[in-house]
Short mmCIF file of C-alpha atoms and ligand atoms in Angstrom, two decimals:
data_model
loop_
_atom_site.label_atom_id
_atom_site.label_comp_id
_atom_site.label_asym_id
_atom_site.label_seq_id
_atom_site.Cartn_x
_atom_site.Cartn_y
_atom_site.Cartn_z
CA MET U 1 0.02 -0.03 0.02
CA LEU U 2 2.74 2.51 1.04
CA LYS U 3 4.83 1.44 -1.95
CA LYS U 4 1.90 2.22 -4.27
CA LEU U 5 1.39 5.57 -2.61
CA TYR U 6 5.09 6.32 -2.87
CA LEU U 7 5.14 5.53 -6.70
CA PHE U 8 1.94 7.37 -7.33
CA LEU U 9 3.37 10.60 -5.50
CA LYS U 10 6.93 10.18 -7.08
CA THR U 11 5.50 9.96 -10.52
CA PHE U 12 2.93 12.77 -10.01
CA ILE U 13 5.81 15.05 -8.69
CA LEU U 14 8.57 14.11 -11.22
CA THR U 15 6.16 14.15 -14.25
CA LYS U 16 6.87 17.37 -16.13
CA ASP U 17 6.76 18.55 -19.83
CA TYR U 18 10.02 18.78 -21.61
CA LYS U 19 10.55 22.20 -23.24
CA SER U 20 13.99 21.22 -24.73
CA ARG U 21 14.33 18.49 -27.28
CA GLN U 22 17.83 17.83 -26.13
CA LYS U 23 16.92 17.19 -22.57
CA LEU U 24 14.05 15.06 -23.81
CA ASN U 25 16.46 12.97 -25.96
CA LYS U 26 18.69 12.52 -22.97
CA HIS U 27 15.94 11.39 -20.66
CA GLN U 28 14.84 9.01 -23.47
CA ALA U 29 18.17 7.38 -23.87
CA ASN U 30 18.54 7.12 -19.95
CA SER U 31 15.00 5.61 -19.63
CA LEU U 32 15.66 3.23 -22.54
CA PHE U 33 18.95 2.08 -20.99
CA LYS U 34 17.44 1.52 -17.65
CA PHE U 35 14.41 -0.34 -19.10
CA LEU U 36 16.44 -2.87 -21.15
CA LYS U 37 18.98 -3.46 -18.41
CA ASN U 38 15.98 -4.50 -16.29
CA LEU U 39 14.18 -6.45 -18.83
CA ASN U 40 13.32 -9.99 -17.76
CA SER U 41 11.28 -11.68 -20.53
CA ASP U 42 11.81 -15.02 -22.07
CA PHE U 43 10.79 -13.62 -25.55
CA TYR U 44 13.01 -10.71 -26.08
CA PRO U 45 16.91 -10.78 -26.51
CA LYS U 46 19.16 -9.75 -23.94
CA SER U 47 20.58 -6.64 -25.41
CA LEU U 48 21.11 -2.84 -24.58
CA ASP U 49 20.67 -1.98 -28.23
CA LEU U 50 17.26 -1.48 -29.59
CA LYS U 51 18.25 -2.44 -33.10
CA ASP U 52 18.79 -6.03 -31.69
CA PHE U 53 15.05 -6.41 -31.24
CA ASN U 54 12.74 -7.33 -34.21
CA ILE U 55 9.75 -5.25 -34.92
CA ILE U 56 6.56 -7.13 -33.73
CA ASP U 57 2.97 -6.44 -34.38
CA LYS U 58 -0.32 -7.49 -32.61
CA LYS U 59 -0.29 -11.19 -34.05
CA ILE U 60 3.36 -11.91 -33.07
CA PHE U 61 2.65 -10.20 -29.57
CA MET U 62 -0.50 -12.30 -28.96
CA ASP U 63 1.18 -15.56 -30.51
CA ASN U 64 3.83 -15.18 -27.70
CA PHE U 65 1.92 -13.78 -24.87
CA SER U 66 3.01 -16.22 -22.17
CA LYS U 67 6.78 -15.94 -23.15
CA ILE U 68 6.52 -11.91 -23.41
CA ASN U 69 4.99 -11.38 -20.02
CA THR U 70 7.45 -11.78 -17.14
CA LEU U 71 5.07 -13.84 -14.98
CA ASN U 72 4.43 -16.37 -17.83
CA ILE U 73 0.70 -15.96 -17.61
CA ASP U 74 -1.01 -17.83 -20.45
CA GLU U 75 -3.39 -16.08 -22.92
CA LYS U 76 -6.09 -18.17 -22.22
CA THR U 77 -6.20 -17.52 -18.52
CA ALA U 78 -5.94 -13.91 -18.99
CA PHE U 79 -8.76 -13.95 -21.68
CA ASN U 80 -11.02 -15.82 -19.43
CA ILE U 81 -10.56 -13.61 -16.29
CA ALA U 82 -11.15 -10.49 -18.54
CA ILE U 83 -14.28 -11.81 -20.14
CA LYS U 84 -15.78 -13.08 -16.87
CA ALA U 85 -15.17 -9.42 -15.61
CA GLU U 86 -16.92 -8.00 -18.66
CA ASP U 87 -19.82 -10.35 -18.40
CA SER U 88 -20.50 -9.78 -14.71
CA ARG U 89 -19.53 -6.06 -15.05
CA ASP U 90 -17.58 -6.61 -11.79
CA PHE U 91 -13.99 -5.21 -12.81
CA SER U 92 -12.57 -5.25 -9.56
CA SER U 93 -10.88 -8.83 -9.55
CA LYS U 94 -7.17 -9.40 -9.73
CA LEU U 95 -4.93 -12.18 -10.54
CA LYS U 96 -2.65 -13.02 -7.58
CA ILE U 97 0.60 -14.61 -9.03
CA LYS U 98 4.27 -14.54 -7.51
CA LYS U 99 3.28 -12.21 -4.80
CA LYS U 100 2.05 -9.81 -7.40
CA ASN U 101 -1.64 -8.41 -7.82
CA ILE U 102 -2.34 -8.29 -11.66
CA THR U 103 -5.20 -6.42 -13.16
CA ILE U 104 -6.21 -7.80 -16.60
CA GLY U 105 -8.14 -5.98 -19.04
CA LEU U 106 -9.36 -6.30 -22.61
CA SER U 107 -8.98 -3.91 -25.48
CA SER U 108 -12.10 -3.06 -27.46
CA GLY U 109 -11.79 -4.38 -30.93
CA THR U 110 -13.50 -7.11 -33.01
CA SER U 111 -13.37 -10.60 -31.24
CA GLN U 112 -10.49 -11.84 -33.51
CA ASN U 113 -8.60 -8.86 -32.91
CA ARG U 114 -8.77 -8.23 -29.13
CA GLY U 115 -5.84 -7.55 -27.03
CA VAL U 116 -5.30 -8.28 -23.30
CA PHE U 117 -3.27 -6.04 -21.06
CA LEU U 118 -1.60 -7.07 -17.79
CA LEU U 119 -0.71 -4.46 -15.17
CA SER U 120 0.81 -4.91 -11.77
CA ASP U 121 -0.39 -2.57 -8.85
CA GLU U 122 2.90 -0.78 -9.02
CA GLU U 123 2.66 -0.13 -12.70
CA ILE U 124 -0.96 1.21 -12.24
CA ALA U 125 0.22 3.59 -9.42
CA ILE U 126 2.85 4.89 -12.07
CA TRP U 127 0.19 5.16 -14.81
CA SER U 128 -2.37 6.79 -12.43
CA GLY U 129 0.38 9.48 -11.21
CA TYR U 130 1.20 10.16 -14.87
CA MET U 131 -2.36 10.46 -16.14
CA LEU U 132 -3.58 12.68 -13.35
CA LYS U 133 -0.50 14.91 -13.59
CA LYS U 134 -1.04 15.28 -17.26
CA MET U 135 -4.78 15.57 -17.33
CA LEU U 136 -5.96 17.38 -14.20
CA PRO U 137 -6.79 21.00 -14.62
CA LYS U 138 -4.84 23.24 -12.18
CA PRO U 139 -4.96 23.49 -8.97
CA TYR U 140 -4.23 19.78 -8.96
CA PHE U 141 -5.64 18.84 -5.38
CA LYS U 142 -9.13 20.77 -5.71
CA LYS U 143 -12.10 18.70 -4.91
CA ARG U 144 -13.49 17.48 -8.38
CA LYS U 145 -16.13 15.25 -9.76
CA ILE U 146 -15.37 13.24 -12.69
CA ALA U 147 -17.70 11.33 -15.01
CA PHE U 148 -16.35 8.45 -16.99
CA PHE U 149 -18.14 6.93 -19.80
CA LEU U 150 -16.54 3.56 -20.91
CA ARG U 151 -17.43 0.01 -22.16
CA ALA U 152 -15.84 -1.53 -19.28
CA ASN U 153 -14.54 -0.07 -15.99
CA SER U 154 -11.07 -1.42 -14.55
CA ASN U 155 -9.01 -1.30 -11.76
CA LEU U 156 -6.79 1.00 -13.89
CA TYR U 157 -9.63 3.69 -13.85
CA GLU U 158 -10.41 3.19 -10.13
CA SER U 159 -6.76 3.67 -9.35
CA THR U 160 -7.20 7.46 -10.25
CA ASN U 161 -9.99 7.59 -7.37
CA LYS U 162 -8.10 9.80 -4.88
CA SER U 163 -9.61 11.56 -1.84
CA PHE U 164 -9.72 14.92 -3.50
CA LEU U 165 -11.44 13.35 -6.74
CA GLU U 166 -14.94 11.85 -6.92
CA PHE U 167 -15.16 9.35 -9.79
CA ARG U 168 -18.33 7.95 -11.21
CA PHE U 169 -18.33 5.26 -13.91
CA PHE U 170 -21.01 5.31 -16.45
CA ASP U 171 -21.58 1.97 -18.19
CA LEU U 172 -21.96 2.26 -21.98
CA TYR U 173 -23.93 -0.99 -21.89
CA LYS U 174 -26.67 0.92 -20.06
CA ASN U 175 -29.24 3.18 -21.61
CA ILE U 176 -27.65 6.43 -22.42
CA LYS U 177 -30.95 8.45 -21.95
CA GLU U 178 -30.99 7.38 -18.03
CA HIS U 179 -27.28 8.59 -17.95
CA ILE U 180 -28.28 12.14 -19.08
CA THR U 181 -30.69 12.10 -16.05
CA SER U 182 -27.93 10.96 -13.64
CA LEU U 183 -25.46 13.39 -15.35
CA ASN U 184 -27.67 16.41 -14.61
CA ALA U 185 -27.76 15.43 -11.07
CA TYR U 186 -24.22 14.50 -10.64
CA LYS U 187 -22.85 17.78 -12.36
CA PRO U 188 -19.32 16.63 -13.29
CA ASP U 189 -16.39 19.05 -13.34
CA ILE U 190 -14.68 16.78 -15.81
CA LEU U 191 -16.41 14.74 -18.51
CA ILE U 192 -14.55 11.88 -20.02
CA ALA U 193 -16.21 9.90 -22.74
CA PRO U 194 -15.68 8.42 -26.38
CA ALA U 195 -16.20 10.95 -29.28
CA SER U 196 -19.53 9.29 -30.25
CA VAL U 197 -21.01 9.60 -26.68
CA LEU U 198 -19.76 13.35 -26.50
CA SER U 199 -21.50 13.99 -29.75
CA TYR U 200 -24.58 12.40 -28.58
CA LEU U 201 -24.59 14.45 -25.42
CA ALA U 202 -23.92 17.67 -27.27
CA ASN U 203 -27.07 17.01 -29.24
CA ALA U 204 -29.27 16.37 -26.22
CA ASN U 205 -31.49 19.29 -25.31
CA ASN U 206 -32.03 18.33 -21.73
CA LEU U 207 -28.42 17.92 -20.81
CA ASP U 208 -27.63 20.31 -18.00
CA ILE U 209 -23.92 20.31 -16.97
CA LYS U 210 -21.09 22.73 -17.08
CA PRO U 211 -17.85 20.61 -16.99
CA CYS U 212 -14.70 22.79 -16.78
CA LYS U 213 -12.73 19.94 -18.86
CA ILE U 214 -13.93 17.48 -21.53
CA ILE U 215 -11.70 14.63 -22.70
CA SER U 216 -12.48 12.54 -25.66
CA VAL U 217 -11.27 8.88 -25.43
CA ALA U 218 -11.05 5.41 -27.01
CA GLU U 219 -12.35 6.73 -30.44
CA THR U 220 -10.84 8.89 -32.99
CA LEU U 221 -12.05 12.44 -32.60
CA GLU U 222 -12.98 13.47 -36.07
CA PRO U 223 -12.44 17.24 -36.70
CA HIS U 224 -16.13 18.12 -37.45
CA ILE U 225 -17.21 16.41 -34.24
CA LYS U 226 -14.58 18.38 -32.36
CA ASP U 227 -15.84 21.44 -33.81
CA LYS U 228 -19.44 20.77 -32.59
CA LEU U 229 -18.39 19.91 -29.20
CA LYS U 230 -16.22 23.14 -28.89
CA ALA U 231 -19.25 25.24 -30.00
CA ARG U 232 -21.74 23.33 -27.61
CA PHE U 233 -19.60 23.22 -24.47
CA ASN U 234 -17.58 26.58 -25.32
CA GLN U 235 -14.13 25.32 -24.41
CA THR U 236 -11.08 23.46 -25.85
CA ILE U 237 -11.94 19.76 -26.21
CA HIS U 238 -9.14 17.33 -24.94
CA GLU U 239 -8.07 14.03 -26.29
CA ILE U 240 -6.35 11.07 -25.01
CA TYR U 241 -4.83 8.50 -27.41
CA GLN U 242 -4.39 5.27 -25.46
CA CYS U 243 -4.63 1.65 -26.28
CA THR U 244 -3.79 -1.66 -24.47
CA GLU U 245 -0.20 -0.97 -25.63
CA GLY U 246 0.20 2.28 -23.70
CA PHE U 247 -0.83 5.80 -22.97
CA LEU U 248 0.51 7.48 -26.18
CA ALA U 249 -0.56 10.88 -26.43
CA HIS U 250 -2.72 13.69 -24.93
CA THR U 251 -3.61 17.26 -25.65
CA CYS U 252 -1.82 20.27 -24.37
CA SER U 253 -3.55 23.26 -22.83
CA PHE U 254 -3.97 24.59 -26.35
CA GLY U 255 -5.80 21.52 -27.50
CA HIS U 256 -2.98 19.93 -29.72
CA LEU U 257 -1.99 16.33 -29.34
CA HIS U 258 1.54 15.57 -28.40
CA LEU U 259 3.12 12.15 -28.17
CA ASN U 260 4.02 11.06 -24.75
CA GLU U 261 7.80 10.64 -25.63
CA ASP U 262 8.78 11.00 -22.10
CA ILE U 263 7.30 7.56 -21.26
CA VAL U 264 7.31 5.93 -24.69
CA TYR U 265 9.88 5.85 -27.41
CA PHE U 266 8.49 6.26 -31.02
CA GLU U 267 9.98 5.04 -34.08
CA LYS U 268 8.39 6.11 -37.27
CA GLU U 269 7.63 4.17 -40.44
CA TRP U 270 6.87 6.80 -42.90
CA LEU U 271 3.76 6.52 -45.54
CA ASP U 272 4.27 9.92 -47.22
CA GLU U 273 5.87 13.06 -45.93
CA THR U 274 3.28 13.59 -43.09
CA ARG U 275 1.85 10.39 -42.24
CA PHE U 276 3.55 7.58 -40.37
CA VAL U 277 2.83 4.25 -38.50
CA PRO U 278 4.26 4.34 -34.99
CA ILE U 279 6.56 1.63 -33.75
CA ILE U 280 6.58 1.89 -29.93
CA THR U 281 8.83 1.00 -26.95
CA ASP U 282 7.32 1.68 -23.57
CA PHE U 283 9.74 2.38 -20.57
CA LYS U 284 7.16 1.76 -17.93
CA ARG U 285 5.94 -1.58 -18.72
CA GLN U 286 7.57 -4.39 -16.83
CA THR U 287 4.91 -7.19 -16.41
CA GLN U 288 4.36 -7.21 -20.28
CA PRO U 289 7.01 -5.43 -21.89
CA ILE U 290 6.12 -3.54 -25.18
CA ILE U 291 9.20 -3.26 -27.31
CA ARG U 292 9.39 -2.12 -31.04
CA TYR U 293 5.68 -2.80 -31.41
CA ARG U 294 4.10 -1.56 -34.57
CA LEU U 295 0.68 -0.21 -34.06
CA ASN U 296 -1.94 -0.37 -36.52
CA ASP U 297 -2.52 3.46 -36.74
CA ILE U 298 -1.77 6.19 -39.07
CA LEU U 299 -0.64 9.26 -37.42
CA HIS U 300 -0.23 12.79 -39.12
CA ILE U 301 2.93 14.71 -37.74
CA ASP U 302 2.63 18.49 -37.31
CA ASN U 303 6.25 20.08 -37.45
CA SER U 304 5.05 23.45 -36.41
CA PRO U 305 6.18 24.40 -33.01
CA CYS U 306 3.30 24.63 -30.47
CA GLU U 307 2.10 27.56 -28.41
CA CYS U 308 2.61 25.42 -25.21
CA GLY U 309 6.46 25.20 -25.90
CA SER U 310 6.11 21.34 -25.45
CA ALA U 311 9.38 19.64 -27.00
CA ARG U 312 7.34 16.51 -27.77
CA ILE U 313 6.20 15.58 -31.23
CA LYS U 314 2.87 17.29 -32.19
CA ILE U 315 0.40 15.27 -33.92
CA SER U 316 -2.44 16.89 -36.09
CA ARG U 317 -4.67 13.89 -35.97
CA ILE U 318 -4.97 10.19 -35.97
CA GLU U 319 -6.23 9.27 -39.03
CA GLY U 320 -7.31 5.68 -38.88
CA ARG U 321 -5.85 2.08 -39.15
CA CYS U 322 -3.22 0.94 -41.53
CA ASP U 323 -5.68 -1.88 -42.89
CA GLU U 324 -7.89 0.67 -43.89
CA ILE U 325 -5.65 1.90 -46.54
CA ILE U 326 -7.07 0.96 -49.87
CA TYR U 327 -4.26 0.35 -52.73
CA LEU U 328 -5.58 1.72 -56.01
CA LYS U 329 -3.90 2.29 -59.14
CA ASP U 330 -2.88 5.55 -60.84
CA LYS U 331 -2.70 6.44 -64.50
CA PHE U 332 0.72 4.80 -64.66
CA ASN U 333 -0.49 1.66 -63.28
CA LYS U 334 1.49 2.48 -60.10
CA ASP U 335 0.08 1.89 -56.69
CA PHE U 336 -1.66 4.87 -55.16
CA LEU U 337 -2.26 4.74 -51.25
CA LEU U 338 -5.88 5.92 -50.58
CA PHE U 339 -5.96 6.85 -47.10
CA PRO U 340 -9.20 6.65 -44.93
CA ASP U 341 -9.40 10.44 -44.85
CA PHE U 342 -10.02 10.61 -48.57
CA LEU U 343 -13.18 8.68 -48.28
CA ARG U 344 -14.24 10.08 -44.98
CA ARG U 345 -14.06 13.58 -46.74
CA ALA U 346 -16.28 12.50 -49.77
CA VAL U 347 -18.85 11.24 -47.36
CA LEU U 348 -18.63 14.62 -45.27
CA ARG U 349 -19.12 16.49 -48.38
CA THR U 350 -22.40 14.50 -49.12
CA LYS U 351 -24.91 15.87 -46.73
CA GLU U 352 -27.35 13.79 -44.59
CA ILE U 353 -25.19 10.52 -44.46
CA ASN U 354 -24.70 9.80 -40.79
CA GLU U 355 -23.64 6.02 -41.11
CA TYR U 356 -21.41 4.55 -43.62
CA CYS U 357 -18.77 1.97 -44.47
CA PHE U 358 -16.82 0.94 -47.43
CA VAL U 359 -15.65 -2.43 -48.64
CA PHE U 360 -13.05 -2.59 -51.27
CA ASN U 361 -12.81 -5.75 -53.47
CA LYS U 362 -9.18 -6.00 -54.65
CA GLN U 363 -9.63 -8.61 -57.12
CA ASN U 364 -12.57 -6.92 -59.07
CA TYR U 365 -11.44 -3.45 -58.24
CA GLU U 366 -14.78 -2.53 -56.91
CA LEU U 367 -15.63 -0.11 -54.17
CA PHE U 368 -18.95 -0.69 -52.06
CA ALA U 369 -20.17 2.13 -50.18
CA TYR U 370 -22.89 1.39 -47.60
CA ILE U 371 -24.71 4.55 -46.55
CA ASP U 372 -27.80 4.98 -44.33
CA ASN U 373 -29.50 7.32 -46.70
CA LEU U 374 -29.85 6.08 -50.07
CA GLU U 375 -31.49 9.44 -51.39
CA TYR U 376 -28.01 10.73 -51.59
CA GLU U 377 -26.76 7.78 -53.62
CA LEU U 378 -26.08 9.90 -56.75
CA GLU U 379 -24.41 13.00 -54.97
CA LEU U 380 -21.93 10.45 -53.30
CA LYS U 381 -21.19 8.65 -56.25
CA ASN U 382 -20.39 12.08 -58.03
CA ASN U 383 -18.19 13.08 -55.18
CA LEU U 384 -16.33 9.80 -55.20
CA GLU U 385 -15.73 10.14 -58.94
CA PHE U 386 -14.59 13.58 -58.73
CA LEU U 387 -12.05 12.45 -56.00
CA PHE U 388 -10.66 9.74 -58.09
CA LYS U 389 -10.34 12.01 -61.10
CA ASP U 390 -8.81 14.85 -58.96
CA LEU U 391 -6.27 12.37 -57.72
CA ASN U 392 -5.52 11.12 -61.13
CA ILE U 393 -6.21 7.45 -60.17
CA ILE U 394 -8.25 4.85 -62.18
CA SER U 395 -11.58 4.90 -60.71
CA PRO U 396 -12.76 1.63 -59.24
CA LYS U 397 -16.29 0.52 -59.98
CA ILE U 398 -18.56 2.15 -57.51
CA VAL U 399 -21.38 0.33 -55.82
CA ILE U 400 -23.81 2.17 -53.52
CA LYS U 401 -26.01 -0.11 -51.02
CA GLN U 402 -28.03 0.28 -48.17
CA TYR U 403 -25.97 0.60 -45.01
CA GLU U 404 -25.54 -2.43 -42.72
CA ARG U 405 -23.29 -3.22 -39.67
CA PHE U 406 -20.65 -5.71 -40.55
CA GLU U 407 -18.72 -7.92 -38.20
CA PHE U 408 -15.26 -6.06 -39.01
CA MET U 409 -16.78 -2.71 -37.69
CA ASN U 410 -16.01 -1.15 -34.64
CA LYS U 411 -15.84 2.43 -33.41
CA ARG U 412 -12.53 3.25 -35.33
CA ILE U 413 -12.92 1.11 -38.37
CA ARG U 414 -15.27 1.87 -41.23
CA ILE U 415 -13.14 0.53 -44.20
CA LYS U 416 -12.45 -2.99 -45.09
CA VAL U 417 -10.32 -4.41 -47.99
CA ILE U 418 -11.25 -7.97 -49.22
ZN1 ZN G 1 1.02 22.07 -27.52
#
């Protein structure tokens, strides 16, 4: 107990923002050295040089689950505990192993693509110290009420429950209309929810709350939703970019996303001048070390300096997932990478479409667009044809159909290549 409190306070006090790139680089080199020196996993090589480690992805990571984690917990046991917690909606149980209390959680994602995270109590104390220092408005120790909308609660979030903070979990599995009544009564100072829930709340006429900070989590916050929220709540909308692999980025006081380079080392696989796929190494994860892990996300770098003065890399947005990229052909029969944003913009330009998804059939060079309002079929078709012409690429055959929800879809994925 005391150790956890010590780790929490130490992290809270020592966490700061780096204003000098040179100092940040030095901090990264030291953290990386310490992390690799203490590494104790059957899967990774024994080396202090990151280059000796292979780049891995989710599949490799999950296939080697029990060898990667330092307690040799097997994947099946971990999954079963996490699923039992989800089904019972009781998220408090921990796995006791080798004198450690381990919290197990599931990432969202389709069933074939789910990740499992393992965190010791000590890691959770460090995580909550970092998270609170970065996300709490000043003054830090003021009494505040936090409303948290999530699919699943976790010991991870409960760990942020400090005496000066009142924390209430709003279960996304329950009816959102009832939540509005409770929210109005609760009157949170800080509202944390996925972008789609924030968007729903912004449209609700009977919502009567005045939070001083709003944080979007778990889903990509699309620019038009961000603008709507900003107008409705009259404040900067903050964003947290976090997944089972780590706490990767959050917005500064000016509302810009910065990578958390003080706790995670980012290598970049460039897709073009501004887009890259991050390959991450987390300095803080001991139980389940994450080293040179290639994420499935497309990030946009913004090289302009930020008003906040942070030396950490600024991200203009998280565009989508790598497997949402469609490979089309240009006029010279060369590959053209059609990023998710292109299709998203074509949809946004077409009025009155709320739900959509795309399926691209590689073999037949056919693009199926599923939309909820077929009245705008022709308009969308024209917008797509215009887009392909504008990009100088060979247009796939476009087929517009009535919207339906597919197995592959989740809150972040709307494009599938088959
Ligand atoms: Zn900034």
